XYZ file of C-alpha atoms in Angstrom:
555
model
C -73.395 -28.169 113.439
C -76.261 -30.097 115.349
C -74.987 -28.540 118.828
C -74.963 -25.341 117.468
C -78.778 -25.851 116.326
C -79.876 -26.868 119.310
C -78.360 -23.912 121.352
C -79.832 -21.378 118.645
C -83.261 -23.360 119.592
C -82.815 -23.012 123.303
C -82.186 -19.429 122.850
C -84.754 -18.277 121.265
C -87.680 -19.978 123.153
C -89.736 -18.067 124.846
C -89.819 -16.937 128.067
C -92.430 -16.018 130.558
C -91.353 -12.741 132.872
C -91.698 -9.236 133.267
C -88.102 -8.158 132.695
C -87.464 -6.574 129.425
C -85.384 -7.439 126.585
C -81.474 -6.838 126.614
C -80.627 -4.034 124.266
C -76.781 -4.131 124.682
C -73.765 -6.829 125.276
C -70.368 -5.212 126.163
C -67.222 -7.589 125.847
C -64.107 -5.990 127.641
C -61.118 -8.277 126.411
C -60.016 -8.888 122.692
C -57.769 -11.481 121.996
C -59.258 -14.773 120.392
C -61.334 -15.548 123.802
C -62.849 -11.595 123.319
C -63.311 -11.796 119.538
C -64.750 -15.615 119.698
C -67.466 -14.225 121.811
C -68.127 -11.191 119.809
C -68.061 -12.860 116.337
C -70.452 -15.719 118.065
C -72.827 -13.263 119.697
C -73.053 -11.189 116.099
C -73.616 -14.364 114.154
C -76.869 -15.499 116.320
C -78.349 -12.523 116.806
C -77.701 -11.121 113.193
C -81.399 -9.832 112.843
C -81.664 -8.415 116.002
C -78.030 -6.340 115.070
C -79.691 -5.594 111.632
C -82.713 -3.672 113.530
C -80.965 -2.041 116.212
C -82.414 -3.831 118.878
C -78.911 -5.497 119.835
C -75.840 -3.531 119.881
C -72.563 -5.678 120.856
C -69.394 -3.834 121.833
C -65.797 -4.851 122.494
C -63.578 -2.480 124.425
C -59.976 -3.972 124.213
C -56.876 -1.623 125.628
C -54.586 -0.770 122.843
C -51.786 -1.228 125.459
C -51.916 -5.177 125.940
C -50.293 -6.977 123.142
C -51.537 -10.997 122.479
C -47.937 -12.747 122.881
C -48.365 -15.639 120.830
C -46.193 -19.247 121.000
C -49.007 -21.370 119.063
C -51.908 -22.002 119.757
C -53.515 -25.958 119.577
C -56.999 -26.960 119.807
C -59.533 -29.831 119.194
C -61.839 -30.912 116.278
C -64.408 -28.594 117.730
C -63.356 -25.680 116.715
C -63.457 -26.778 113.223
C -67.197 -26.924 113.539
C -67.227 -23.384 115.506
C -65.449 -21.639 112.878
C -67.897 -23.019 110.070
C -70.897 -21.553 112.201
C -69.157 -18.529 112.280
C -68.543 -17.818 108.497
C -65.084 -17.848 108.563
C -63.210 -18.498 104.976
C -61.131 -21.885 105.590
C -58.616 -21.033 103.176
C -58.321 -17.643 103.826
C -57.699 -18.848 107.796
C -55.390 -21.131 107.179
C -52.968 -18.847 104.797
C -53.222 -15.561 107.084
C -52.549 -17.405 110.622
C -49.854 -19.606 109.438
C -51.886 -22.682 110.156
C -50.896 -26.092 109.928
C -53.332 -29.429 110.568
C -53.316 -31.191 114.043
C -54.802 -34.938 113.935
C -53.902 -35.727 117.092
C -51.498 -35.411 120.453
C -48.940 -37.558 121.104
C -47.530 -38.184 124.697
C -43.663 -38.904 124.900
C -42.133 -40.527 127.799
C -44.560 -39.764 130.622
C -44.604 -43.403 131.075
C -41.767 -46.453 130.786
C -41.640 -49.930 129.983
C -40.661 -52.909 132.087
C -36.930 -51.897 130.103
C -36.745 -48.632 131.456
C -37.371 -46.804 127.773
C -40.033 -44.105 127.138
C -43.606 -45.263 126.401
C -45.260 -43.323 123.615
C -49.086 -43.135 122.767
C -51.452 -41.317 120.516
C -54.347 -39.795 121.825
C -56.291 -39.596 118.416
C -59.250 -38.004 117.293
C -61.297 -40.875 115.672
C -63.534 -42.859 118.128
C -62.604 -46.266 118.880
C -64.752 -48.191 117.792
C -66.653 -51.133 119.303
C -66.589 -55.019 117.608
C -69.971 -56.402 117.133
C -71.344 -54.345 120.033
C -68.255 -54.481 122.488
C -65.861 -52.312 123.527
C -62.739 -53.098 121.321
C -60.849 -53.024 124.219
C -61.619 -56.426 125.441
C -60.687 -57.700 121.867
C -57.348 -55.773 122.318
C -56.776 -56.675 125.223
C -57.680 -60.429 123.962
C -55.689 -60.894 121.083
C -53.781 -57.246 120.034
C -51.075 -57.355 122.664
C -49.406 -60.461 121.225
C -50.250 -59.846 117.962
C -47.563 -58.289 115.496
C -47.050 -55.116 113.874
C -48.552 -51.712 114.484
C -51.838 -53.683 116.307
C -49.400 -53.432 119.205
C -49.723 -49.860 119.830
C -53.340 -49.454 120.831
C -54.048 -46.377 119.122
C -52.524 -47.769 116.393
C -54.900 -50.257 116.558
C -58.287 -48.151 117.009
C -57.749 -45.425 114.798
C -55.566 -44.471 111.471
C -54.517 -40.756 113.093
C -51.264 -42.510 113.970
C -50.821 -44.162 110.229
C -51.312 -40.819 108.485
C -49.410 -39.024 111.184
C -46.607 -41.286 110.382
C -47.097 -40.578 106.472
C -47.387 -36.906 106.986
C -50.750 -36.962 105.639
C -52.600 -33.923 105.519
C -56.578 -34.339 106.652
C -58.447 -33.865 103.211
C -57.688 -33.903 99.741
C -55.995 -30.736 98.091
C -59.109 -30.049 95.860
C -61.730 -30.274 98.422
C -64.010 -27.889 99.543
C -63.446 -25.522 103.276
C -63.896 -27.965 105.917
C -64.440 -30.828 103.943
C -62.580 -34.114 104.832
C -62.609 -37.718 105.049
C -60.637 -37.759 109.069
C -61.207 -35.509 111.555
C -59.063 -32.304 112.090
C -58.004 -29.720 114.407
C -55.280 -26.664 113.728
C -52.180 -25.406 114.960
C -52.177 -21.373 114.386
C -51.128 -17.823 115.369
C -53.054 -16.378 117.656
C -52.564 -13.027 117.229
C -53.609 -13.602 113.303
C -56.918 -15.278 114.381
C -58.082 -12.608 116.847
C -57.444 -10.013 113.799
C -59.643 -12.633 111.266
C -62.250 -12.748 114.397
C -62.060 -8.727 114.740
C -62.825 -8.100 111.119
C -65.389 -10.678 110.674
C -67.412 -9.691 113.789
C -66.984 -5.997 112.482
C -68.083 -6.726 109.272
C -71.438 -8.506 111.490
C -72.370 -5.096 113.299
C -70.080 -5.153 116.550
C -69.177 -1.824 117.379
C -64.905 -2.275 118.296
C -63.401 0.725 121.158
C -59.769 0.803 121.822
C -59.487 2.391 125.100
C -58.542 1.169 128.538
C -60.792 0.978 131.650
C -60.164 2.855 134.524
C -63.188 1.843 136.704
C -65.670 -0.936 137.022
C -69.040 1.362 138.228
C -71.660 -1.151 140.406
C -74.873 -0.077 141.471
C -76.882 -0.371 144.398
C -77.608 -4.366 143.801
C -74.058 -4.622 143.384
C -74.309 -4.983 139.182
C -72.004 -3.273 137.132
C -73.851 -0.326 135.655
C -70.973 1.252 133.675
C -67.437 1.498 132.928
C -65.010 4.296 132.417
C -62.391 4.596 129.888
C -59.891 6.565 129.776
C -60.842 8.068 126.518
C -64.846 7.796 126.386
C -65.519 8.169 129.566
C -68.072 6.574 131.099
C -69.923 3.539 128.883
C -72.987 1.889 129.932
C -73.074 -1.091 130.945
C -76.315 -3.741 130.641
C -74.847 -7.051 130.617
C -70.887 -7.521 129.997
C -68.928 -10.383 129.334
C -64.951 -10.405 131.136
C -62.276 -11.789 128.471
C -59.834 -10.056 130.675
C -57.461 -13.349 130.683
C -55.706 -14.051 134.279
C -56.188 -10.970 135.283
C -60.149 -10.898 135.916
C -60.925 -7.287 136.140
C -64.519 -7.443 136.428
C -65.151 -10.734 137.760
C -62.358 -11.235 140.468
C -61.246 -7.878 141.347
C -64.276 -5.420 140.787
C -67.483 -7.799 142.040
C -64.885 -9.839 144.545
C -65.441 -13.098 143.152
C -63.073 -15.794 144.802
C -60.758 -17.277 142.594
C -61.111 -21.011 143.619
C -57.117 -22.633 142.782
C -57.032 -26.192 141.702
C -53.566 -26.108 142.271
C -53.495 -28.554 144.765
C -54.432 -31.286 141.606
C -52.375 -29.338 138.860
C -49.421 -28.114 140.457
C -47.778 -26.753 137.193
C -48.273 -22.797 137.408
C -45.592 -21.854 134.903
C -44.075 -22.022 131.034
C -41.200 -20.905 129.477
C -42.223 -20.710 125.868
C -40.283 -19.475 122.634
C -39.965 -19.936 118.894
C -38.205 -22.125 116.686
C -37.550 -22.343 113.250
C -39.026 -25.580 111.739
C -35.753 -28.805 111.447
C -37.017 -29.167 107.670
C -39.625 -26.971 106.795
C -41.182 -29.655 103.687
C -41.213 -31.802 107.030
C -44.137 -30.451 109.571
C -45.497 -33.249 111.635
C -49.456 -32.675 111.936
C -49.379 -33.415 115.548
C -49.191 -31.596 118.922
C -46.472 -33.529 121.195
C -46.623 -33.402 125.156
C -43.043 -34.630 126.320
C -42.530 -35.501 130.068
C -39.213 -33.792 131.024
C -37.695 -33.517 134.464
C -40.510 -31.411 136.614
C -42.929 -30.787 133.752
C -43.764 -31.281 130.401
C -42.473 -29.889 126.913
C -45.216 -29.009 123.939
C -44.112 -28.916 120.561
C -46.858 -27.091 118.233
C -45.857 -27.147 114.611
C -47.305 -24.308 112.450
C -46.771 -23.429 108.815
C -43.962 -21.268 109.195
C -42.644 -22.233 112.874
C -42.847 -23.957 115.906
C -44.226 -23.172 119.609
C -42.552 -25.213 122.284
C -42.074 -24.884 125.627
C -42.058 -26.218 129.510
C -44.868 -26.280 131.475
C -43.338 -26.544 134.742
C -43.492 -26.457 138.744
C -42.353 -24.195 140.312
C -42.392 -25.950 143.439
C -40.086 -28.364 142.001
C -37.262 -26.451 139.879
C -36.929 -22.427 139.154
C -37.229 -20.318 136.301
C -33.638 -20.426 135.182
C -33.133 -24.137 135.265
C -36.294 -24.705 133.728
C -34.733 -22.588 130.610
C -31.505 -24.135 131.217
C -33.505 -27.890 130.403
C -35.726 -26.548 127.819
C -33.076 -24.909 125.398
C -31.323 -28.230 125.860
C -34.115 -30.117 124.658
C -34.377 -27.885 121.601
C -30.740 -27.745 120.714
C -29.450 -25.424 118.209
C -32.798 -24.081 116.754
C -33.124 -21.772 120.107
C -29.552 -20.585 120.069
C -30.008 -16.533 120.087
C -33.587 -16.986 121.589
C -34.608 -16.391 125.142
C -37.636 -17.999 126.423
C -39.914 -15.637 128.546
C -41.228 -17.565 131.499
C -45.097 -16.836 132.190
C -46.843 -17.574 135.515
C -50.265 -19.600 135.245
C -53.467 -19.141 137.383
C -54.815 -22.761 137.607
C -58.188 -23.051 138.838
C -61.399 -20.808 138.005
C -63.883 -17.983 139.772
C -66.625 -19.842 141.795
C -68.851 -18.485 139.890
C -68.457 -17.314 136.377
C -71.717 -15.445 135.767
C -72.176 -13.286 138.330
C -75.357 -10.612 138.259
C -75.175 -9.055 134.981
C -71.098 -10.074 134.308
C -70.303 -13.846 132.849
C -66.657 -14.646 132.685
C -65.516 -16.369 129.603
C -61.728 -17.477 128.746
C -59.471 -17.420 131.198
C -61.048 -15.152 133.745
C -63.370 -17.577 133.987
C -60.991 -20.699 134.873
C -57.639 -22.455 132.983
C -56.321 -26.233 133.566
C -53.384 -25.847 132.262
C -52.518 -26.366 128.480
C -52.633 -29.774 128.386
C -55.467 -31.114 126.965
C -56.560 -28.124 124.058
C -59.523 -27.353 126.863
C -59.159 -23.406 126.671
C -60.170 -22.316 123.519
C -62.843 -24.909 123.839
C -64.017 -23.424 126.974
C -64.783 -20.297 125.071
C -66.611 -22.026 122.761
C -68.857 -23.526 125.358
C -69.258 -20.731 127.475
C -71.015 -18.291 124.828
C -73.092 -20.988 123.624
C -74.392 -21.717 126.857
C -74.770 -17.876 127.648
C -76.787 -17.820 124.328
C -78.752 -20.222 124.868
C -79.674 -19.011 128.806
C -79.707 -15.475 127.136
C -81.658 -13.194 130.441
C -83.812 -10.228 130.071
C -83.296 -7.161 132.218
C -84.553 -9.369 135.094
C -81.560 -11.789 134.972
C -83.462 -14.892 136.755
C -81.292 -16.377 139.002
C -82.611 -19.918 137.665
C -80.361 -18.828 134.236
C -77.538 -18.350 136.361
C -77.371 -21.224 138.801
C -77.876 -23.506 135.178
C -74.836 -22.074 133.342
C -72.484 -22.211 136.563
C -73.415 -25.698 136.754
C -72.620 -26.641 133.326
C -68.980 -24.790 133.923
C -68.575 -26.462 137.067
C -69.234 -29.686 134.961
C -67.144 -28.603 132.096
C -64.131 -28.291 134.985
C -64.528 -31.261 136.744
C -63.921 -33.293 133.660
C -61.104 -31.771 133.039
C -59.524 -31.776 136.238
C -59.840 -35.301 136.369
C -58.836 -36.040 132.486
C -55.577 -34.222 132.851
C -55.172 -35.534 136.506
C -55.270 -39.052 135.463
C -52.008 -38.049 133.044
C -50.374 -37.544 135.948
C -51.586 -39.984 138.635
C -50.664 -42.672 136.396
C -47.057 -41.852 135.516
C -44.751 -44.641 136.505
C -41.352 -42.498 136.435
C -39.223 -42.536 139.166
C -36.010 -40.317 137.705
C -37.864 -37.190 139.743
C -39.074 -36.131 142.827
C -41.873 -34.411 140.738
C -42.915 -37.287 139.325
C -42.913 -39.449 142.129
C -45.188 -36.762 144.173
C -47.325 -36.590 141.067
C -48.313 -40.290 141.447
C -48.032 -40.904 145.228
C -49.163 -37.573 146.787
C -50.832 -35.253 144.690
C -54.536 -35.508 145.660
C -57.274 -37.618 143.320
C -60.153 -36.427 142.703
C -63.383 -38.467 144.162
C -65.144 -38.618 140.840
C -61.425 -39.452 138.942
C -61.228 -42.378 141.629
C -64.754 -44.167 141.477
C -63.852 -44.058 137.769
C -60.413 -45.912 137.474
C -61.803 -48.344 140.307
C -64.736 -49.045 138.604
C -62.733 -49.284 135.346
C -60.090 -51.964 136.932
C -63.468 -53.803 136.334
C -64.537 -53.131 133.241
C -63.531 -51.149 130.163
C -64.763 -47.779 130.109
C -68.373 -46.950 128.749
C -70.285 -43.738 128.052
C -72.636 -44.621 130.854
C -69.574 -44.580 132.994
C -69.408 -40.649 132.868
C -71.759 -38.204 134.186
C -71.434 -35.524 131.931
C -68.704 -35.154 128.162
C -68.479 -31.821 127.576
C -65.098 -32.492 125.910
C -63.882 -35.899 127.153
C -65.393 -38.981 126.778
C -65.028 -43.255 126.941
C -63.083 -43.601 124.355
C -60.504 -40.571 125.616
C -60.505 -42.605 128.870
C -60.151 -46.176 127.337
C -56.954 -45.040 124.926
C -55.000 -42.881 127.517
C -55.784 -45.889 130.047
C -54.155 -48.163 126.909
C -51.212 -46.046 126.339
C -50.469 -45.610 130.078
C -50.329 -49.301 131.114
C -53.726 -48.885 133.051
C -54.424 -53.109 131.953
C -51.380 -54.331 130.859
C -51.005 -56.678 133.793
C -54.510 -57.086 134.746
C -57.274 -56.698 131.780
C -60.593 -57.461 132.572
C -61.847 -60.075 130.010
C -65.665 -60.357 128.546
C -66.895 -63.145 127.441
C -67.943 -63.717 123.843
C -65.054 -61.965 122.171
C -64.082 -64.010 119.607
C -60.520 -64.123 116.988
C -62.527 -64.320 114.040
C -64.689 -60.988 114.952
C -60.595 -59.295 115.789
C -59.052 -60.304 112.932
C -61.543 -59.086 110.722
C -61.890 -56.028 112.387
C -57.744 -55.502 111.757
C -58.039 -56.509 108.319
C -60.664 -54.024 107.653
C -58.204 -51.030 109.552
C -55.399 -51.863 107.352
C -57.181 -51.749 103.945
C -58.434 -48.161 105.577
C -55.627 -47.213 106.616
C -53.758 -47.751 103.290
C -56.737 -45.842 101.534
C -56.158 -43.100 104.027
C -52.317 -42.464 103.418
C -52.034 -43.199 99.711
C -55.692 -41.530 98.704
C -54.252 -38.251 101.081
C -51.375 -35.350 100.126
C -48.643 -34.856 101.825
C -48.879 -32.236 104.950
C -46.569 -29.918 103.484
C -47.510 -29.990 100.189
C -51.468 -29.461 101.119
C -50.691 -26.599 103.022
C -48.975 -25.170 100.366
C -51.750 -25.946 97.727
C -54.156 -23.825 100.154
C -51.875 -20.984 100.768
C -51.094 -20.951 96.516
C -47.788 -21.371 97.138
C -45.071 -23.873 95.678
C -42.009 -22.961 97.470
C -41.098 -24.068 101.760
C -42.185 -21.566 104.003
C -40.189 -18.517 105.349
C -38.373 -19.363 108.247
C -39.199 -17.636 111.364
C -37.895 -17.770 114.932
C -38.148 -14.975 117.015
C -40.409 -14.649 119.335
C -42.824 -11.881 119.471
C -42.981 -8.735 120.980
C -42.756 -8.948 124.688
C -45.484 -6.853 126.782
C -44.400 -4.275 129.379
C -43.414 -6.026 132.653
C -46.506 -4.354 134.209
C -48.850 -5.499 131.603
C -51.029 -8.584 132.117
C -50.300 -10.944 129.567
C -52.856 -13.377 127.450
C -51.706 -16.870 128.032
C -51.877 -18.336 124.137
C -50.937 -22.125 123.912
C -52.637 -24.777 124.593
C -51.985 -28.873 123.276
């Protein structure tokens, strides 16, 4: 909640200038990018909507169906959806949610045998050992040591322990958002943009279905209206783009360039479906990322189902065999399915605010579903648009700021989800081998690893951690091999200082996963339920072949 405070702060100072205060916000978009910004925007400026000062409106066409797989995200939004006021329970019963506590990566990297590697990118810190990075002691005295202290994240964090269990995150009589681990959720998105809808209704926001037919600029080149196709023209003082790839106002009516990072993230496509659950008192509170031939398979367990599918190249193997390999990865769960492939803008509009329009979502960049970094990038981007809130002058100074925190926000990611890649050691592929070998590094992504072939990774290492930070860097270093052959070594690190350290992450670890219920069985508790969920396996609704799609999964 402490980020949120500070944003609130930042957005209400004042401000010396002659423009005038902002009456209106339009959002043009719904879908949970649209409706995150809307229920956001209604929540911090509640008084200012109780007055009639502030009027917020969200146009969304009635034409564009959300096609949802399952959506993953990080322990942030957790906090978000607190802020927002939305009922926990109520949340997780309506959008079929189940708990994530971490991602796992299968396979993306392969021992000195030949046999997949497997690593745990969890949500608890790793901690440090009297002041040290507990790398060096793991690096020290954990690789020869026995049992799970082995498997680095193992090691660092009991995510993996209670992932193995089938733990769920809290106990079953605690309180919304209370729990003793971190969390994040797998859910349906089309379920959370109608929770987000009604909430932000319920907070003032005024909600249009209608499409629009023109974006309207002035002379200064800001948009000064739009017109529907059933209202007609609406005013326009500043507006917010949740169109998704498509970027109606930012890219194609103000002629922003659309800046592809393509050339780091070649994977521009998915072929997504869903399954029915194996066993459904089984549901693994875990997002999985599994290397296959030219891409990657996610596996996204809700409540009632499961989102999976290939995030693939297209340089590197078509639609149809990409289909062909999924469905026999899934095996008999997807027989009578067809996965719909969907094409993936990777990279983001130079600028995202843009005289009185910000981009937010994915017209204002995507990175590929990797990493959760999408809904989170919605989350950032209104808080930082609250907090540099303009008056009818829009300073340029407000502008230039929040572009530079996106531009941040992208560069971390691009080199985060790079590194997954750069440091594969496969060599069954072409695509894997040009992943490593020729796919370009970025500068900032290469100053890091070689400074880190010297050092563990710090937090004074990184320039900015918007999202990721040392200890994401240290653990996917870990799990990919990064210092298996190599480790730099500190001195001081002592045995005694490791093995009480261990001794101290078993005892929590048993705590954990015999003081926490079952997955399953929690889920069910919250939902008031006793019996397995309903199985269900078709996949939703498909869009009209002309219609631009939202994009909804994400690990």
């Amino acid at each position: 909640m402490r980020a949120y405070s500070t944003a609130l702060q930042r957005g209400t100072a004042e401000r010396i200038g002659l423009g005038r205060p902002l009456k209106s916000v339009t959002i043009v978009g719904g879908g949970t990018s649209g409706w995150i910004a809307a229920t956001f925007l209604s929540r911090a400026m509640a008084p200012a909507l109780r007055d009639g000062s502030m009027k917020i409106t969200l146009i969304e066409s009635p034409k564009i169906p959300i096609i949802g797989v399952g959506e993953a995200t990080s322990p942030a939004l957790r906090a978000l959806f607190q802020y927002l006021g939305v009922n926990e329970s109520n949340f997780i019963r309506d959008a079929n949610v189940a708990f994530k506590l971490s991602g796992f990566f299968d396979g993306w990297n392969v021992d000195g045998a030949g046999n997949p590697v497997t690593w745990v990118n969890p949500f608890l810190a790793s901690p440090a050992i009297a002041g040290r990075s507990i790398g060096y002691y793991y690096n020290a005295f954990g690789r020869g040591s026995i049992g799970d202290e082995r498997d680095f994240s193992r090691a660092v964090s009991s995510g993996p322990a209670l992932i193995s269990a089938r733990r769920g995150p809290r106990p079953i009589a605690a309180a919304d958002y209370e729990a003793p681990v971190p969390y994040a959720y797998h859910f349906d998105a089309m379920e959370v943009a109608t929770q987000l809808r009604d909430l932000a209704k319920a907070n003032g926001v005024q909600h249009i279905l209608d499409d629009v037919n023109a974006v309207n600029l002035d002379d200064r080149g800001f948009v000064s209206s739009l017109t529907l196709e059933k209202n007609g023209d609406h005013p326009i003082e500043l507006v917010i783009d949740s169109t998704g790839f498509a970027g109606v106002i930012i890219n194609k009516a103000l002629g922003e360039p659309f800046d592809s990072l393509g050339h780091y993230l070649p994977n521009d496509r998915a072929a997504v479906v869903q399954i029915p659950h194996e066993d459904p008192n089984d549901i693994e509170p875990v997002s999985r990322a599994t290397a296959l031939s030219n891409g990657w398979r996610f596996t996204v367990p809700l409540y009632n189902r499961v989102g999976t599918g290939y995030v693939f190249s297209s340089q590197f193997t078509s639609d149809d065999d990409a289909i062909a390999e999924l469905k026999s990865q899934i095996g008999p769960r997807v027989e009578g399915k067809e996965p719909r492939v969907i094409r993936m803008r990777i990279g983001k509009s130079r600028r995202s605010w843009v005289n009185n329009c910000i981009a937010i979502g994915l017209s204002s960049g995507f990175a590929e579903p990797l990493e959760a970094t999408a809904i989170h990038s919605v989350d950032l981007g209104i808080r930082w648009l609250y907090a540099h809130f303009p008056d009818s002058d829009f300073d340029t100074s407000l502008q230039n700021s929040y572009n530079g925190l996106v531009d941040e926000f992208y560069d971390e990611v691009i080199d985060f989800i790079t590194l997954h890649y750069h440091l594969n050691n496969r060599t069954d592929t072409e695509y894997w081998r040009v992943a490593r070998e020729e796919t370009p590094v970025p500068d900032g992504l290469k100053q890091k690893l070689d400074l880190w072939r010297c050092k563990m990774p710090g937090p004074n290492d990184l320039k900015t951690q918007h999202f990721f930070n040392a200890n994401n860097y240290l653990t996917a270093l870990m799990g990919k091999g990064f210092y298996d052959h190599a480790p730099p070594q500190l001195h001081g690190v002592a045995a005694g200082e490791w093995r009480q350290y261990i001794h101290a992450r078993r005892a929590q670890n048993e705590k954990l996963t015999s003081g926490l219920p079952g997955h399953a069985a929690l889920l069910r508790a919250i939902r008031g339920e006793t019996a397995p969920p309903p199985q269900r396996g078709a996949f939703a609704a498909a869009a009209p072949a002309s219609s631009p799609m939202k994009f909804n999964f994400k690990l």
